[in-house]
Coordinates of C-alpha atoms in Angstrom, one line a residue:
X730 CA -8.3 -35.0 1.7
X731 CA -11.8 -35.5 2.5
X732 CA -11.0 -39.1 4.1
X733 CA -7.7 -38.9 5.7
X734 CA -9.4 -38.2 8.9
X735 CA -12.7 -39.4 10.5
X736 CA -12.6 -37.5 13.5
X737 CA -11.9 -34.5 12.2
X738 CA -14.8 -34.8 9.6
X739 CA -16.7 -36.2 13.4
X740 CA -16.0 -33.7 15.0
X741 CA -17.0 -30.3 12.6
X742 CA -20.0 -32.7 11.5
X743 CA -22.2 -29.2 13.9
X744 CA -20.3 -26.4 11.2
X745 CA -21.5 -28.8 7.7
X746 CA -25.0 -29.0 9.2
X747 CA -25.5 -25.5 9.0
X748 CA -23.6 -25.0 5.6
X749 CA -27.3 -25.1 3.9
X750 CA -28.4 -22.2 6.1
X751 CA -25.9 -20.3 6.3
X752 CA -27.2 -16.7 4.6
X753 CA -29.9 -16.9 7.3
X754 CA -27.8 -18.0 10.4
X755 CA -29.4 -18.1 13.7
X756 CA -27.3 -16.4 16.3
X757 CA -27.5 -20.1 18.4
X758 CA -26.3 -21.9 15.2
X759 CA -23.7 -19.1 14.9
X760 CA -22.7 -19.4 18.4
X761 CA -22.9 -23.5 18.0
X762 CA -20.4 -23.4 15.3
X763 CA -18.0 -21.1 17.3
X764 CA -18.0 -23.4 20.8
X765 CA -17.0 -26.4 17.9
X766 CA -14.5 -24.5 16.5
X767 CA -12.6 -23.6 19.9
X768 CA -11.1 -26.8 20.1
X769 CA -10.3 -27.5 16.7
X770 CA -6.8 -27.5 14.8
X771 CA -6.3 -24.2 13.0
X772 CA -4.3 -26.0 10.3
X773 CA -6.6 -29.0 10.2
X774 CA -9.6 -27.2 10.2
X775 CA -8.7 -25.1 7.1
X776 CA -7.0 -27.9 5.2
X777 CA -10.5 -29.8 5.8
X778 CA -12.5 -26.9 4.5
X779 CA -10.8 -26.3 1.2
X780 CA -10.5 -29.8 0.3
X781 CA -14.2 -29.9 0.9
X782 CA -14.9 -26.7 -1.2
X783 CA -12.7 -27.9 -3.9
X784 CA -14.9 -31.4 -4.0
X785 CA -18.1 -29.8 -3.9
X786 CA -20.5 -28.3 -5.9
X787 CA -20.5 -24.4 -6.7
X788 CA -23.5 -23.9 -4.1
X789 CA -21.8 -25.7 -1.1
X790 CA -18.4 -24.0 -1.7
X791 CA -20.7 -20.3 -1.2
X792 CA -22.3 -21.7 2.0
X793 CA -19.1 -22.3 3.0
X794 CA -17.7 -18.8 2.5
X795 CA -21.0 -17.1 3.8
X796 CA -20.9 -19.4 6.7
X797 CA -17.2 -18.4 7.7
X798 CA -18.5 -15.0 7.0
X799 CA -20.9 -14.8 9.3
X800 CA -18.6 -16.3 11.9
X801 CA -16.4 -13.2 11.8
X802 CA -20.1 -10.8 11.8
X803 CA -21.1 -12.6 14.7
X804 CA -17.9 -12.1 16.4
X805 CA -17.3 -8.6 15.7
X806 CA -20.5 -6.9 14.2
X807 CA -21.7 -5.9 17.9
X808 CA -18.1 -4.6 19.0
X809 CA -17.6 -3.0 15.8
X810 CA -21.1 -0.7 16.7
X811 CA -20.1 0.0 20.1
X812 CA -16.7 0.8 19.4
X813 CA -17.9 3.3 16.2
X814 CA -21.1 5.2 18.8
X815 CA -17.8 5.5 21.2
X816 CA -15.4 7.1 18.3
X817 CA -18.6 9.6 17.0
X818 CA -17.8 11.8 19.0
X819 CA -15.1 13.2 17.0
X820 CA -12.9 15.4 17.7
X821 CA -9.2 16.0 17.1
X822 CA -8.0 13.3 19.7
X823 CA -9.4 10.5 17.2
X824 CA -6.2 11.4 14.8
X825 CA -3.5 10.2 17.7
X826 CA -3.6 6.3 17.4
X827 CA -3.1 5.8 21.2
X828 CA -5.9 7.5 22.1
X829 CA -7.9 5.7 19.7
X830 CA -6.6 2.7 20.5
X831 CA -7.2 3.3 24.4
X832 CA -11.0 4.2 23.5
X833 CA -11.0 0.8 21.7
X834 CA -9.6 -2.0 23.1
X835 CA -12.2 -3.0 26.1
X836 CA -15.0 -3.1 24.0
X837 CA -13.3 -5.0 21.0
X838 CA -11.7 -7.6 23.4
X839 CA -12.6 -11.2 22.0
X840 CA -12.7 -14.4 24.6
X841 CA -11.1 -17.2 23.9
X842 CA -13.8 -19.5 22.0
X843 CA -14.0 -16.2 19.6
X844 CA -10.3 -16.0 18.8
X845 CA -10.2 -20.0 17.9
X846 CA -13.1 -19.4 15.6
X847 CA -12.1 -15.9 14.4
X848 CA -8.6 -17.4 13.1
X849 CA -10.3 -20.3 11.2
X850 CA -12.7 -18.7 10.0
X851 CA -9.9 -16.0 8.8
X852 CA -7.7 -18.6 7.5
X853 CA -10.4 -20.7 5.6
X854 CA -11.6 -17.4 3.7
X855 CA -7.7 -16.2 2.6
X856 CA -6.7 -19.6 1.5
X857 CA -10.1 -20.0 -0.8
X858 CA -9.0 -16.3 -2.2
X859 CA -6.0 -17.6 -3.4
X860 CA -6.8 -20.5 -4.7
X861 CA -6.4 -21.1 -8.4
X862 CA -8.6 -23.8 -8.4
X863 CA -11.6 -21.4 -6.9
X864 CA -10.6 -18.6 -9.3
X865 CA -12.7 -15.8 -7.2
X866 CA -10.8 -13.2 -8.2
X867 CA -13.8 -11.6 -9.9
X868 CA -16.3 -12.2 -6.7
X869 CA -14.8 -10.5 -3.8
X870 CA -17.9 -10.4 -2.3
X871 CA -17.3 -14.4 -1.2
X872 CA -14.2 -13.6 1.1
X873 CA -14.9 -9.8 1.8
X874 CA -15.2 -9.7 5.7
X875 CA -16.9 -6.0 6.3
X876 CA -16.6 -5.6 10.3
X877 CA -12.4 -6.3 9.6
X878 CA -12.4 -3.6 7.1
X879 CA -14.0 -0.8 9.1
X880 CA -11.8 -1.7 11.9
X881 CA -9.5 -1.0 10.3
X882 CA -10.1 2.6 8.8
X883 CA -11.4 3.2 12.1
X884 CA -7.6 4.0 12.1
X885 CA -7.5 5.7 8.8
X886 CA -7.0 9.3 10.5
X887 CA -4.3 7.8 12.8
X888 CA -2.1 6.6 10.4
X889 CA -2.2 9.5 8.2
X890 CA -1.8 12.7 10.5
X891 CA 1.9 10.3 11.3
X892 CA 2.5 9.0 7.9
X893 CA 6.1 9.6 8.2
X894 CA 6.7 6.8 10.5
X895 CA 5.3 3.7 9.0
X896 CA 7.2 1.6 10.3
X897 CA 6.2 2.7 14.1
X898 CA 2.5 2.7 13.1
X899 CA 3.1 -0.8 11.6
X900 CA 4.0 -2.1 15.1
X901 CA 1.3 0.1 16.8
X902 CA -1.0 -1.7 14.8
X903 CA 0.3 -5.2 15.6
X904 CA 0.3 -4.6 19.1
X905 CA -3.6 -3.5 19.2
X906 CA -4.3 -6.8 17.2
X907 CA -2.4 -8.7 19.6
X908 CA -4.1 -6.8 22.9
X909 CA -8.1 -7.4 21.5
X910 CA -7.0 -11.3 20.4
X911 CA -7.1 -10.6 16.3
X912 CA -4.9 -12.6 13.9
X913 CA -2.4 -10.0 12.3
X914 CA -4.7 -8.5 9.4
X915 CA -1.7 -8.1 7.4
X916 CA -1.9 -12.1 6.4
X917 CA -5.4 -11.6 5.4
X918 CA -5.6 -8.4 3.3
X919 CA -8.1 -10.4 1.0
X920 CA -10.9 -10.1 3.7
X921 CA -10.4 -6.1 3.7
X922 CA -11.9 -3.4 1.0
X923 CA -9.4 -1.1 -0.8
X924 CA -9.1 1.3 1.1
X925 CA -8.6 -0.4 4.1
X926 CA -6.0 -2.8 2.2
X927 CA -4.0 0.0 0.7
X928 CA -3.7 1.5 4.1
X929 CA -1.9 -1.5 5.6
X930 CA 0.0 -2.1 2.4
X931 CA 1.2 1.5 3.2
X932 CA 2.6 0.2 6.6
X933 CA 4.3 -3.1 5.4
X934 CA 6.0 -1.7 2.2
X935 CA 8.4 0.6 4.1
X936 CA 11.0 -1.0 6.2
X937 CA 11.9 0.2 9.8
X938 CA 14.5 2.9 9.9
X939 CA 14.1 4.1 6.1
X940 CA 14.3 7.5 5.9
X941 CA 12.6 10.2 3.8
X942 CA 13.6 10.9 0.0
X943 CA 13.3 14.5 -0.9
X944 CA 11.8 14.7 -4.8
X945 CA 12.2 17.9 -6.5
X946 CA 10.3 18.3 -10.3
X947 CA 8.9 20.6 -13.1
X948 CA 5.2 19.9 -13.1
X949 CA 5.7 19.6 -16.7
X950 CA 7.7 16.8 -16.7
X951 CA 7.4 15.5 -13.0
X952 CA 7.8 11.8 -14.2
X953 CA 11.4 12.3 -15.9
X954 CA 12.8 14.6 -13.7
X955 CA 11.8 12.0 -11.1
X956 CA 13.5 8.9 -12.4
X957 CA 17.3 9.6 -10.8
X958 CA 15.4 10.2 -7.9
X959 CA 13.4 7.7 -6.6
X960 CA 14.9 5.2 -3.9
X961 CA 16.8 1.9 -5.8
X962 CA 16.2 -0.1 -3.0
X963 CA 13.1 0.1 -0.7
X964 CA 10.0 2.1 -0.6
X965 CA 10.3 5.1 1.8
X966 CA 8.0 8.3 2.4
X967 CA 8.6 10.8 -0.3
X968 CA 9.0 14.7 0.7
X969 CA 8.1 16.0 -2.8
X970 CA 8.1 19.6 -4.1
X971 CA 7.8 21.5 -7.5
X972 CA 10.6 23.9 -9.1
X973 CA 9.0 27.4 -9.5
X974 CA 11.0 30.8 -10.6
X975 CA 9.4 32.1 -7.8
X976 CA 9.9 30.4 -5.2
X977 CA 9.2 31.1 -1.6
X978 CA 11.9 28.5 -0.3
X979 CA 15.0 26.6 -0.9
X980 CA 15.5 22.9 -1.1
X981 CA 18.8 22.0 -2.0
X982 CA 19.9 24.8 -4.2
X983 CA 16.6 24.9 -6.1
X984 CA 13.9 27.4 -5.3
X985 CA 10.4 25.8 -4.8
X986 CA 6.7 26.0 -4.2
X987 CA 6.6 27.3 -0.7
X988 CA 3.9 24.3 -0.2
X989 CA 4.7 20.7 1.7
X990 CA 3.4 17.7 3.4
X991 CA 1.0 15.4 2.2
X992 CA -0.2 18.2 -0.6
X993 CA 2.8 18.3 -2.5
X994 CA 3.2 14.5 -2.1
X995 CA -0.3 13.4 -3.4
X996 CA 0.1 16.0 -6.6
X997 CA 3.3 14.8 -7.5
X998 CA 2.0 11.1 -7.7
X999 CA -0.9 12.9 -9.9
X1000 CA 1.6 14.9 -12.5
X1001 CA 4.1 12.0 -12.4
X1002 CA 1.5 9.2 -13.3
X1003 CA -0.7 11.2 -15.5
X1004 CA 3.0 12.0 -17.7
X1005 CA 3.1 8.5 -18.6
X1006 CA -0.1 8.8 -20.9
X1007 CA 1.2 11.8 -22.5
X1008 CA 2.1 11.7 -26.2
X1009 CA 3.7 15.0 -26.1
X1010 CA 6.7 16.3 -23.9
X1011 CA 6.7 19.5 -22.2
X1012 CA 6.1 22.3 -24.6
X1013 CA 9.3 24.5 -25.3
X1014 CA 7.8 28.0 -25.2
X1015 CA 9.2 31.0 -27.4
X1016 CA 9.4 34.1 -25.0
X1017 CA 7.2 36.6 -25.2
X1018 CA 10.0 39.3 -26.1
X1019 CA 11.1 37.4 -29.0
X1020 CA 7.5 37.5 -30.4
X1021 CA 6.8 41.5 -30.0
X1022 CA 10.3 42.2 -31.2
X1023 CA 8.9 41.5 -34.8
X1024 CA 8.1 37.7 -35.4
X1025 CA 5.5 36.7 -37.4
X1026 CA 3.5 33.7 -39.2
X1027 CA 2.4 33.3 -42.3
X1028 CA 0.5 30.0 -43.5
X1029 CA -0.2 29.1 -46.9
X1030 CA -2.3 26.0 -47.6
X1031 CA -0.2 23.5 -45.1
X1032 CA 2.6 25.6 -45.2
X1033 CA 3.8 27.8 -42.5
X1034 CA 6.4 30.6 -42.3
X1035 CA 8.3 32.7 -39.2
X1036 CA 9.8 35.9 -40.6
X1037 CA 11.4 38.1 -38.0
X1038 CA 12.4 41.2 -38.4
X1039 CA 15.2 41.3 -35.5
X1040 CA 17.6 39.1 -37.5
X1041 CA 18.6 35.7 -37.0
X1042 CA 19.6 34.9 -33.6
X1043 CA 16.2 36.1 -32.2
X1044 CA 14.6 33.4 -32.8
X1045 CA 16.8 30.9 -34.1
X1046 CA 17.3 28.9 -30.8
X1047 CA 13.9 28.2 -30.5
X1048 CA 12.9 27.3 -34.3
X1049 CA 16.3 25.1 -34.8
X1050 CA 15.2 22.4 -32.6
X1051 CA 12.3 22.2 -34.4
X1052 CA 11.8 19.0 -36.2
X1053 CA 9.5 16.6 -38.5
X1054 CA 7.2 15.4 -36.1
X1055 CA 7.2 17.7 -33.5
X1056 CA 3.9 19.6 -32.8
X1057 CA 3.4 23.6 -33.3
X1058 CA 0.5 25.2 -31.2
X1059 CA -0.3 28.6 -31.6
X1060 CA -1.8 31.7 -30.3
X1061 CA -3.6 34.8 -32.1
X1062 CA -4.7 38.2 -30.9
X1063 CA -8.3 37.2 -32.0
X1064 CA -8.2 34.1 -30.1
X1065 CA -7.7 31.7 -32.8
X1066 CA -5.6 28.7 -31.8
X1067 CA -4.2 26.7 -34.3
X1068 CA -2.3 23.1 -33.7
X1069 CA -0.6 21.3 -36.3
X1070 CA 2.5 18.4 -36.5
X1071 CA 5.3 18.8 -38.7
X1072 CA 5.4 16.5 -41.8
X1073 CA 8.7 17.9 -43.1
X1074 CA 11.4 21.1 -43.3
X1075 CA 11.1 23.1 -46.3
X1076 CA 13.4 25.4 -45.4
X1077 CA 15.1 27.5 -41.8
X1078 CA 12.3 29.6 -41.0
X1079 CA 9.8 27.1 -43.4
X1080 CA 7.5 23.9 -42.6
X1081 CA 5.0 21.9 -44.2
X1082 CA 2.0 20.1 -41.5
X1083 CA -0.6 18.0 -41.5
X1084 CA -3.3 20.0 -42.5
X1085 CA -4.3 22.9 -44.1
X1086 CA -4.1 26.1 -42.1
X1087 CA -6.7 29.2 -42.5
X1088 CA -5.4 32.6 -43.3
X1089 CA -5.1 34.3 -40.0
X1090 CA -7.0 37.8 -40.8
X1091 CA -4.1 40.6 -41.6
X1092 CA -3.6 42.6 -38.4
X1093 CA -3.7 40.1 -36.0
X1094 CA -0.6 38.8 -34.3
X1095 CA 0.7 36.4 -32.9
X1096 CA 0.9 36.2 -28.9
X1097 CA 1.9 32.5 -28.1
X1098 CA 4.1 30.1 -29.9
X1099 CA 5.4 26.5 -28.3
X1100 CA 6.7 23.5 -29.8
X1101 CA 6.1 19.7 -28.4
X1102 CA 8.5 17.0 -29.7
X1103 CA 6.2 13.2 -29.4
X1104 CA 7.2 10.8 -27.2
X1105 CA 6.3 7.1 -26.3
X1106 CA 3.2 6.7 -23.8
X1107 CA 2.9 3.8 -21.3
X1108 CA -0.4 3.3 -21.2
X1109 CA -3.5 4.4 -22.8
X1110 CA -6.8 4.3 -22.9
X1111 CA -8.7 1.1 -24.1
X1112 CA -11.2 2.0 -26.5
X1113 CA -12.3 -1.9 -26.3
X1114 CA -12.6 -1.9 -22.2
X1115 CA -13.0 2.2 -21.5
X1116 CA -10.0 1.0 -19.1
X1117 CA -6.7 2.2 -19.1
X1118 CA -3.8 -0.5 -20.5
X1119 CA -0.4 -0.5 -22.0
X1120 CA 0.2 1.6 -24.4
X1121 CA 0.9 0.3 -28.3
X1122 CA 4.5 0.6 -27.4
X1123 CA 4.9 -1.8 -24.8
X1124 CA 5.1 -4.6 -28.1
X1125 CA 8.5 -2.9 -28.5
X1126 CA 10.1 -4.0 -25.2
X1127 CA 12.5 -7.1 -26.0
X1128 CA 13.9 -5.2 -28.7
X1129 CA 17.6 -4.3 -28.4
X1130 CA 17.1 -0.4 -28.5
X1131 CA 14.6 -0.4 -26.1
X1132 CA 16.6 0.3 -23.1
X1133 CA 15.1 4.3 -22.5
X1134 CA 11.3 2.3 -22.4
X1135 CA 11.8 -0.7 -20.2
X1136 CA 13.3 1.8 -17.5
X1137 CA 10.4 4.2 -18.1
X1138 CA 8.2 0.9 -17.2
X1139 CA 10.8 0.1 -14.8
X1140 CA 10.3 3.3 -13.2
X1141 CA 6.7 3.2 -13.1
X1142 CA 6.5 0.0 -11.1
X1143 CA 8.8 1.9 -8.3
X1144 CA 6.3 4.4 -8.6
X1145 CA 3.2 2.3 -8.2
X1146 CA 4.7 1.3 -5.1
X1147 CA 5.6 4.0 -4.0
X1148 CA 1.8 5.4 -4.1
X1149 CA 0.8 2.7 -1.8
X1150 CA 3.6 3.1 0.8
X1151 CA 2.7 7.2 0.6
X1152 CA -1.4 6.9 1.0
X1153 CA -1.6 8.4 -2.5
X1154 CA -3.7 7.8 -5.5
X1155 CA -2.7 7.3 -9.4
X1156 CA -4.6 9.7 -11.9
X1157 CA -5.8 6.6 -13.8
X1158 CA -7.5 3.1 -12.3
X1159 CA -5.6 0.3 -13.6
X1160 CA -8.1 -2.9 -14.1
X1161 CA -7.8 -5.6 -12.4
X1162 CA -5.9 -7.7 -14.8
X1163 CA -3.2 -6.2 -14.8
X1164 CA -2.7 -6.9 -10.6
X1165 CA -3.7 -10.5 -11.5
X1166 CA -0.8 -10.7 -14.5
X1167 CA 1.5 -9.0 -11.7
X1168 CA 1.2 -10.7 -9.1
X1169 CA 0.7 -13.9 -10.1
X1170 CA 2.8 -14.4 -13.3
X1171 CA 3.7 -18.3 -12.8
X1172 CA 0.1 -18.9 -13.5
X1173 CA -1.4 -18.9 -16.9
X1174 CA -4.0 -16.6 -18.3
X1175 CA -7.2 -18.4 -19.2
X1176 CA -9.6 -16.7 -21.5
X1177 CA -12.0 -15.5 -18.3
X1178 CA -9.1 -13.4 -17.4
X1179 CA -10.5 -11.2 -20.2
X1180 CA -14.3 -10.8 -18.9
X1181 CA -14.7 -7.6 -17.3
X1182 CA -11.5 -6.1 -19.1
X1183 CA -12.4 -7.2 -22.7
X1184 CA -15.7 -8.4 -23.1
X1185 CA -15.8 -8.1 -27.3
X1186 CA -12.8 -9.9 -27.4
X1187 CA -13.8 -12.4 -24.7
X1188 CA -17.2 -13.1 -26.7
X1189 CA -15.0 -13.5 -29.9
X1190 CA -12.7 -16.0 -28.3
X1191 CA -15.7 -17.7 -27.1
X1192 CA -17.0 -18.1 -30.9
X1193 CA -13.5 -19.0 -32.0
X1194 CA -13.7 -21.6 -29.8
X1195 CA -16.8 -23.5 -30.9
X1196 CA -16.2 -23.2 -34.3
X1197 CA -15.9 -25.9 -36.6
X1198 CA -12.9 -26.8 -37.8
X1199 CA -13.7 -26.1 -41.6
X1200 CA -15.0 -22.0 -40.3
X1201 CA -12.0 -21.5 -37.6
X1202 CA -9.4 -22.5 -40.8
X1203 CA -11.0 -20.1 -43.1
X1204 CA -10.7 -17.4 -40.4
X1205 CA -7.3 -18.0 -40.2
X1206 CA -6.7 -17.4 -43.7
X1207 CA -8.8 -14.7 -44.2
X1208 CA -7.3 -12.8 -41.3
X1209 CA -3.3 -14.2 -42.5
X1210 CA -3.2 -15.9 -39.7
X1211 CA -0.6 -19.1 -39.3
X1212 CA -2.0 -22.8 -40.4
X1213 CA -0.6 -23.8 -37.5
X1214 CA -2.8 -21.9 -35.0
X1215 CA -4.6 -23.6 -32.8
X1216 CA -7.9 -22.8 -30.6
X1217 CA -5.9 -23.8 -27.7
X1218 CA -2.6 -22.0 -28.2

């Protein structure tokens, strides 16, 4: 606590003097605070700082963060420049790590006053970030250290041209940290941007001596046919490719796309993730022979008919599997599309749908015909938020026949994983709510979770809350809500 010790308190008395000034630090007060820093406890130091910012007022808790900030700017900002006007230079050297590294590691070398201070000031903003009791989740901005982050993607090209070996880039990584006198960035991934995050999450997720998974999918239905394929255990690189008739190549039995690499492997996380907001499956397509040997539509009102004139078994493979609630999209000579779901079977060839359908002018044929059967998204998009959330279905979970969904969800999770340890990106952004309910689900929500996700329903809670009794009871019966509802629960 603030009193347990004196001397501590004595001796960082020169870093709270300068709290106050601490978005205009001189470069003498910046260098004062590092030469007190040197010689003080990491662990005391940091314990000190939070039980101050936890005691303070809002105001001194930001000088704080800006001050500790600046520390890490006034260490690095200069080396950061030189090392950057060293790297412009481009060329296709800058994608092998040791050479990077080599071109580096002089000019980024820290003395041993600016380590001290570095890894305090480090330490101080990581612990504040994941504090409950600060609750900055929504101001990144306090703990964001900008110098750290492009050092990082200074890398970026490095680590991707060998992302096959993540766990030898991992320890490439370390060992550069540990030759220029940085604390290992991997403890402090709050400081760092996205990008530069995701690409060291990439590095830690996949243990040393994992090997590749090879993927193989229909790009219709890349996220099913993926489910028995992903890796049980531990995130690994994914070698992904997609089934085609016509193949160039052959990857265990199956003919593929002759394409591979990081291509392959960034549109299968694209397909497989943008599946689990679809509402339809893949469409069961009738074959184009079967149509010009003599099938035909005829609608009436909402009513529509298939007559073929090659008999029976034609067709009947196709329009047997067809069922209430499936969807029927079709194609005419004149362009015409028409789209309608199945409310119910009036007789082999015969259904009725959801709308009315317009007589298709006589003449005009039919040159497409497929068939969609619904199925259960995962998420969708929030009309409340304009962000993308669980799906309506995702209620259903703890019910006993919901075994198929929770390993869809289950499967998705691998999959979000997996994106990170691959360097690839979802097709959807997932708000930042639902990392905060994922990775921290001992603590409970509090109704500023919902700002920035929900902001009608956080303004509603708000007015729930200072309602009068007499107006919050009458909203619960109006609304058939339970008497026993409280503001609180």
């Amino acid at each position: 606590g603030l009193d347990a010790d004196p001397r501590l308190k004595a001796q960082l008395a020169p870093v709270f003097k300068v709290v106050g000034r601490s978005s205009s630090l001189s470069v003498d007060d910046a260098e004062t605070v590092v030469q007190t820093l040197k010689d003080v406890n990491l662990e005391e130091a940091c314990n000190l700082f939070l039980a101050w910012m936890a005691k303070i007022g809002a105001k001194g808790c930001a000088g704080l963060l800006t001050l500790m900030q600046r520390i890490i700017a006034h260490t690095m900002a200069k080396r950061m420049l030189a090392a950057q006007n060293k790297l412009s230079t481009g060329g296709i050297e800058h994608v092998e790590f040791g050479r990077v590294a080599a071109k580096c590691e002089e000019i980024l070398q820290l003395n041993a006053p600016e380590r001290a201070a570095l890894q305090i000031a480090m330490g101080t903003l990581s612990r504040a970030s994941r504090s409950s009791t600060m609750r900055l989740d929504d101001h990144p901005a306090s703990y964001f250290a900008p110098d750290l982050d492009a050092l990082v993607l200074l890398f970026r090209r490095a680590f991707l041209a060998d992302i096959s070996n993540p766990a030898r880039n991992l320890q490439r990584w370390r060992d550069f940290e540990s030759e220029i006198g940085l604390p290992h960035l991997e403890a402090h991934l709050s400081l760092l941007g996205r990008k530069a995050k995701r690409l060291l999450l990439g590095l830690l997720l996949v243990p040393e001596g994992v090997q590749q998974t090879t993927v193989i999918v229909n790009r219709d239905r890349s996220f099913l046919d993926s489910l028995r394929q992903l890796p049980t255990k531990r995130a690994c690189v994914l070698s992904c490719y997609f089934e085609s008739a016509a193949g160039t190549k052959s990857i265990e039995g199956k003919r593929v796309e002759g394409g591979e690499g990081h291509g392959p492997r960034k549109e299968f996380f694209i397909t497989s993730s943008a599946d689990t907001m679809k509402k339809w499956s893949a469409p069961r397509v009738l074959s184009a022979d079967r149509i010009d040997g003599g099938l035909s539509v005829n609608f009436k009102n909402n009513r529509v008919d298939f007559d073929s004139s090659s008999g029976p078994s034609a067709v009947d493979s196709f329009l047997d599997d067809v069922c209430v609630g499936d969807r029927l999209m079709l194609r005419f000579e004149n362009g015409t599309e028409i789209s309608r779901v199945i409310t119910r079977r009036m007789g082999a060839r015969s259904w009725s749908v959801d709308q009315v359908v317009e007589e298709i002018p006589p003449g005009v044929g039919m040159i497409h015909c497929e068939a969609q059967k619904p199925t259960k998204p995962l998420f969708q998009f929030h009309r409340g938020s304009g962000q993308t959330w669980f799906s309506a279905y995702s209620t259903e979970l703890a019910e006993a026949g919901a075994s198929e969904l929770r390993e869809f969800y289950h499967s998705f999770g691998k999959l979000l994983a997996l994106a990170l340890a691959n360097h690839c990106k979802l097709s959807f952004v997932l708000p930042l709510v639902f990392f905060r309910i994922l990775l921290r689900r001992k603590e409970q929500l509090v109704l500023n979770d919902l700002k920035g996700f929900d902001n009608a329903l956080y303004i509603s809670l708000r007015k729930c809350l200072k309602m009068r009794d007499a107006q919050f009871a009458s909203l619960k019966e109006i609304e058939d809500l339970p008497a026993d509802l409280s503001r609180e629960a």
